[in-house]
Amino acid sequence: MRIYQEADYEAMSLRAARIMAAEVVRKPDCVLGLATGSTPVGAYRQLSQWNQEGHLSFREVRTVNLDEYKGLEPTHDQSYRYFMQVNFFDHLDILRENTHVPNGMAADADAECKRYDELIRSLGYADLQLLGIGHNGHIGFNEPGSAFVAPTHVVDLTERTIEANSRFFASADDVPRQAMTMGIGCIMAARRILMVVSGEDKAQAIYDAFCGPIDPKCPASILQLHPDVVLVGDKAALHKLVEAGVSVCG
Ligand code: GLP
């Protein structure tokens, strides 16, 4: 595992964007696993800029997103499809048909989860999977539980997650109670994991994920078993790791 400690959000985003760009340069038709949330937005902005300046092409890139709220139309301004369009895809030369997000409106959610798993498998899994982390250690929408769940599945969101994500909605009551998420199986099958994290409020989750026991109570802790994890964070988010003596670059 490699850990890059950057001064602040901007530097963290630049580092993450460089690692993602390197993947696209190395393999122009790579499969990128993508994440939503506020943390990756800076990296998406930087990649969009490089694309528009002609330094980087996404023409052959395929993408698979981690998750989607159940019951939100793709055009709903809080759906993750909409988020990806506005924050990333609309600014790139990527082909829409090469971008994949679970369909939160599918009549049969379990069948949709199965379809999504099969799609990811047929693409050969992600070459690079971008991840953020929730305050409770969730990755995608894999919430703390009694077991790591391998396949794409429907989850009940925890109160903590609903509260954290309510900042994007008019009120907590408007946050969907369920979501579809890529399971731990597809995440762990990615060849490389890139986790991005920013802010003091994530420091404990990061400490638990990488210094705590491998336990489904902290879903991100399973990443300790992945052979190629790159963690890029700002000082505020990484300080508990550094204080624990974990060596970092930067
Ligand atoms: C949501 C997403 C996660 C994301 C998390 C943290 O719950 N499903 O994929 O990592 O939020 O978001 P943020 O980066 O805004 O803190």
mmCIF file with all atom_site columns, C-alpha atoms and ligand atoms in Angstrom, residues 34-41 66-69 80 130-135 138-143 157 161 164-165 167-168 179 181 196-198 201-202, ligand 1:
data_model
loop_
_atom_site.group_PDB
_atom_site.id
_atom_site.type_symbol
_atom_site.label_atom_id
_atom_site.label_alt_id
_atom_site.label_comp_id
_atom_site.label_asym_id
_atom_site.label_entity_id
_atom_site.label_seq_id
_atom_site.pdbx_PDB_ins_code
_atom_site.Cartn_x
_atom_site.Cartn_y
_atom_site.Cartn_z
_atom_site.occupancy
_atom_site.B_iso_or_equiv
_atom_site.pdbx_formal_charge
_atom_site.auth_seq_id
_atom_site.auth_comp_id
_atom_site.auth_asym_id
_atom_site.auth_atom_id
_atom_site.pdbx_PDB_model_num
ATOM   1  C CA . LEU A 1 34  ? -15.870 5.687  -10.297 1.00 0.00 ? 34  LEU A CA 1
ATOM   2  C CA . ALA A 1 35  ? -17.258 7.158  -7.099  1.00 0.00 ? 35  ALA A CA 1
ATOM   3  C CA . THR A 1 36  ? -19.573 9.978  -6.160  1.00 0.00 ? 36  THR A CA 1
ATOM   4  C CA . GLY A 1 37  ? -19.505 12.228 -3.086  1.00 0.00 ? 37  GLY A CA 1
ATOM   5  C CA . SER A 1 38  ? -17.815 15.577 -2.679  1.00 0.00 ? 38  SER A CA 1
ATOM   6  C CA . THR A 1 39  ? -14.281 14.193 -2.310  1.00 0.00 ? 39  THR A CA 1
ATOM   7  C CA . PRO A 1 40  ? -13.581 13.142 -5.949  1.00 0.00 ? 40  PRO A CA 1
ATOM   8  C CA . VAL A 1 41  ? -15.020 16.329 -7.487  1.00 0.00 ? 41  VAL A CA 1
ATOM   9  C CA . LEU A 1 66  ? -20.134 2.181  -7.477  1.00 0.00 ? 66  LEU A CA 1
ATOM   10 C CA . ASP A 1 67  ? -23.710 2.901  -6.579  1.00 0.00 ? 67  ASP A CA 1
ATOM   11 C CA . GLU A 1 68  ? -27.045 4.612  -7.122  1.00 0.00 ? 68  GLU A CA 1
ATOM   12 C CA . TYR A 1 69  ? -29.979 5.629  -4.940  1.00 0.00 ? 69  TYR A CA 1
ATOM   13 C CA . TYR A 1 80  ? -25.624 9.563  -8.966  1.00 0.00 ? 80  TYR A CA 1
ATOM   14 C CA . LEU A 1 130 ? -11.717 5.114  -7.224  1.00 0.00 ? 130 LEU A CA 1
ATOM   15 C CA . LEU A 1 131 ? -13.194 5.140  -3.713  1.00 0.00 ? 131 LEU A CA 1
ATOM   16 C CA . GLY A 1 132 ? -14.179 7.687  -1.112  1.00 0.00 ? 132 GLY A CA 1
ATOM   17 C CA . ILE A 1 133 ? -15.014 6.650  2.428   1.00 0.00 ? 133 ILE A CA 1
ATOM   18 C CA . GLY A 1 134 ? -18.029 7.295  4.616   1.00 0.00 ? 134 GLY A CA 1
ATOM   19 C CA . HIS A 1 135 ? -17.722 8.427  8.240   1.00 0.00 ? 135 HIS A CA 1
ATOM   20 C CA . HIS A 1 138 ? -18.510 2.542  4.186   1.00 0.00 ? 138 HIS A CA 1
ATOM   21 C CA . ILE A 1 139 ? -17.222 2.154  0.636   1.00 0.00 ? 139 ILE A CA 1
ATOM   22 C CA . GLY A 1 140 ? -19.717 2.629  -2.179  1.00 0.00 ? 140 GLY A CA 1
ATOM   23 C CA . PHE A 1 141 ? -22.820 2.075  -0.095  1.00 0.00 ? 141 PHE A CA 1
ATOM   24 C CA . ASN A 1 142 ? -21.471 -1.036 1.625   1.00 0.00 ? 142 ASN A CA 1
ATOM   25 C CA . GLU A 1 143 ? -22.592 -0.135 5.121   1.00 0.00 ? 143 GLU A CA 1
ATOM   26 C CA . LEU A 1 157 ? -28.778 3.182  4.359   1.00 0.00 ? 157 LEU A CA 1
ATOM   27 C CA . THR A 1 161 ? -25.201 7.983  6.065   1.00 0.00 ? 161 THR A CA 1
ATOM   28 C CA . ALA A 1 164 ? -24.275 12.879 6.084   1.00 0.00 ? 164 ALA A CA 1
ATOM   29 C CA . ASN A 1 165 ? -25.872 12.874 2.619   1.00 0.00 ? 165 ASN A CA 1
ATOM   30 C CA . ARG A 1 167 ? -26.634 18.124 2.930   1.00 0.00 ? 167 ARG A CA 1
ATOM   31 C CA . PHE A 1 168 ? -27.329 17.572 -0.771  1.00 0.00 ? 168 PHE A CA 1
ATOM   32 C CA . ALA A 1 179 ? -29.505 2.249  -2.594  1.00 0.00 ? 179 ALA A CA 1
ATOM   33 C CA . THR A 1 181 ? -24.205 -0.742 -4.450  1.00 0.00 ? 181 THR A CA 1
ATOM   34 C CA . VAL A 1 196 ? -9.293  9.694  -1.822  1.00 0.00 ? 196 VAL A CA 1
ATOM   35 C CA . VAL A 1 197 ? -10.012 11.349 1.503   1.00 0.00 ? 197 VAL A CA 1
ATOM   36 C CA . SER A 1 198 ? -10.110 14.873 2.840   1.00 0.00 ? 198 SER A CA 1
ATOM   37 C CA . ASP A 1 201 ? -14.009 14.357 10.002  1.00 0.00 ? 201 ASP A CA 1
ATOM   38 C CA . LYS A 1 202 ? -12.685 11.344 8.044   1.00 0.00 ? 202 LYS A CA 1
HETATM 39 C C1 . GLP B 2 .   ? -21.633 8.463  -0.341  1.00 0.00 ? 1   GLP B C1 1
HETATM 40 C C2 . GLP B 2 .   ? -21.123 7.559  -1.458  1.00 0.00 ? 1   GLP B C2 1
HETATM 41 C C3 . GLP B 2 .   ? -19.723 7.057  -1.176  1.00 0.00 ? 1   GLP B C3 1
HETATM 42 C C4 . GLP B 2 .   ? -18.829 8.204  -0.762  1.00 0.00 ? 1   GLP B C4 1
HETATM 43 C C5 . GLP B 2 .   ? -19.357 8.803  0.509   1.00 0.00 ? 1   GLP B C5 1
HETATM 44 C C6 . GLP B 2 .   ? -18.501 9.925  1.063   1.00 0.00 ? 1   GLP B C6 1
HETATM 45 O O1 . GLP B 2 .   ? -22.224 7.767  0.699   1.00 0.00 ? 1   GLP B O1 1
HETATM 46 N N1 . GLP B 2 .   ? -21.975 6.443  -1.664  1.00 0.00 ? 1   GLP B N1 1
HETATM 47 O O2 . GLP B 2 .   ? -19.212 6.412  -2.341  1.00 0.00 ? 1   GLP B O2 1
HETATM 48 O O3 . GLP B 2 .   ? -17.510 7.746  -0.568  1.00 0.00 ? 1   GLP B O3 1
HETATM 49 O O4 . GLP B 2 .   ? -20.657 9.317  0.217   1.00 0.00 ? 1   GLP B O4 1
HETATM 50 O O5 . GLP B 2 .   ? -18.831 11.119 0.438   1.00 0.00 ? 1   GLP B O5 1
HETATM 51 P P1 . GLP B 2 .   ? -18.022 12.465 0.576   1.00 0.00 ? 1   GLP B P1 1
HETATM 52 O O6 . GLP B 2 .   ? -16.857 12.334 -0.323  1.00 0.00 ? 1   GLP B O6 1
HETATM 53 O O7 . GLP B 2 .   ? -18.982 13.529 0.148   1.00 0.00 ? 1   GLP B O7 1
HETATM 54 O O8 . GLP B 2 .   ? -17.634 12.594 2.016   1.00 0.00 ? 1   GLP B O8 1
#
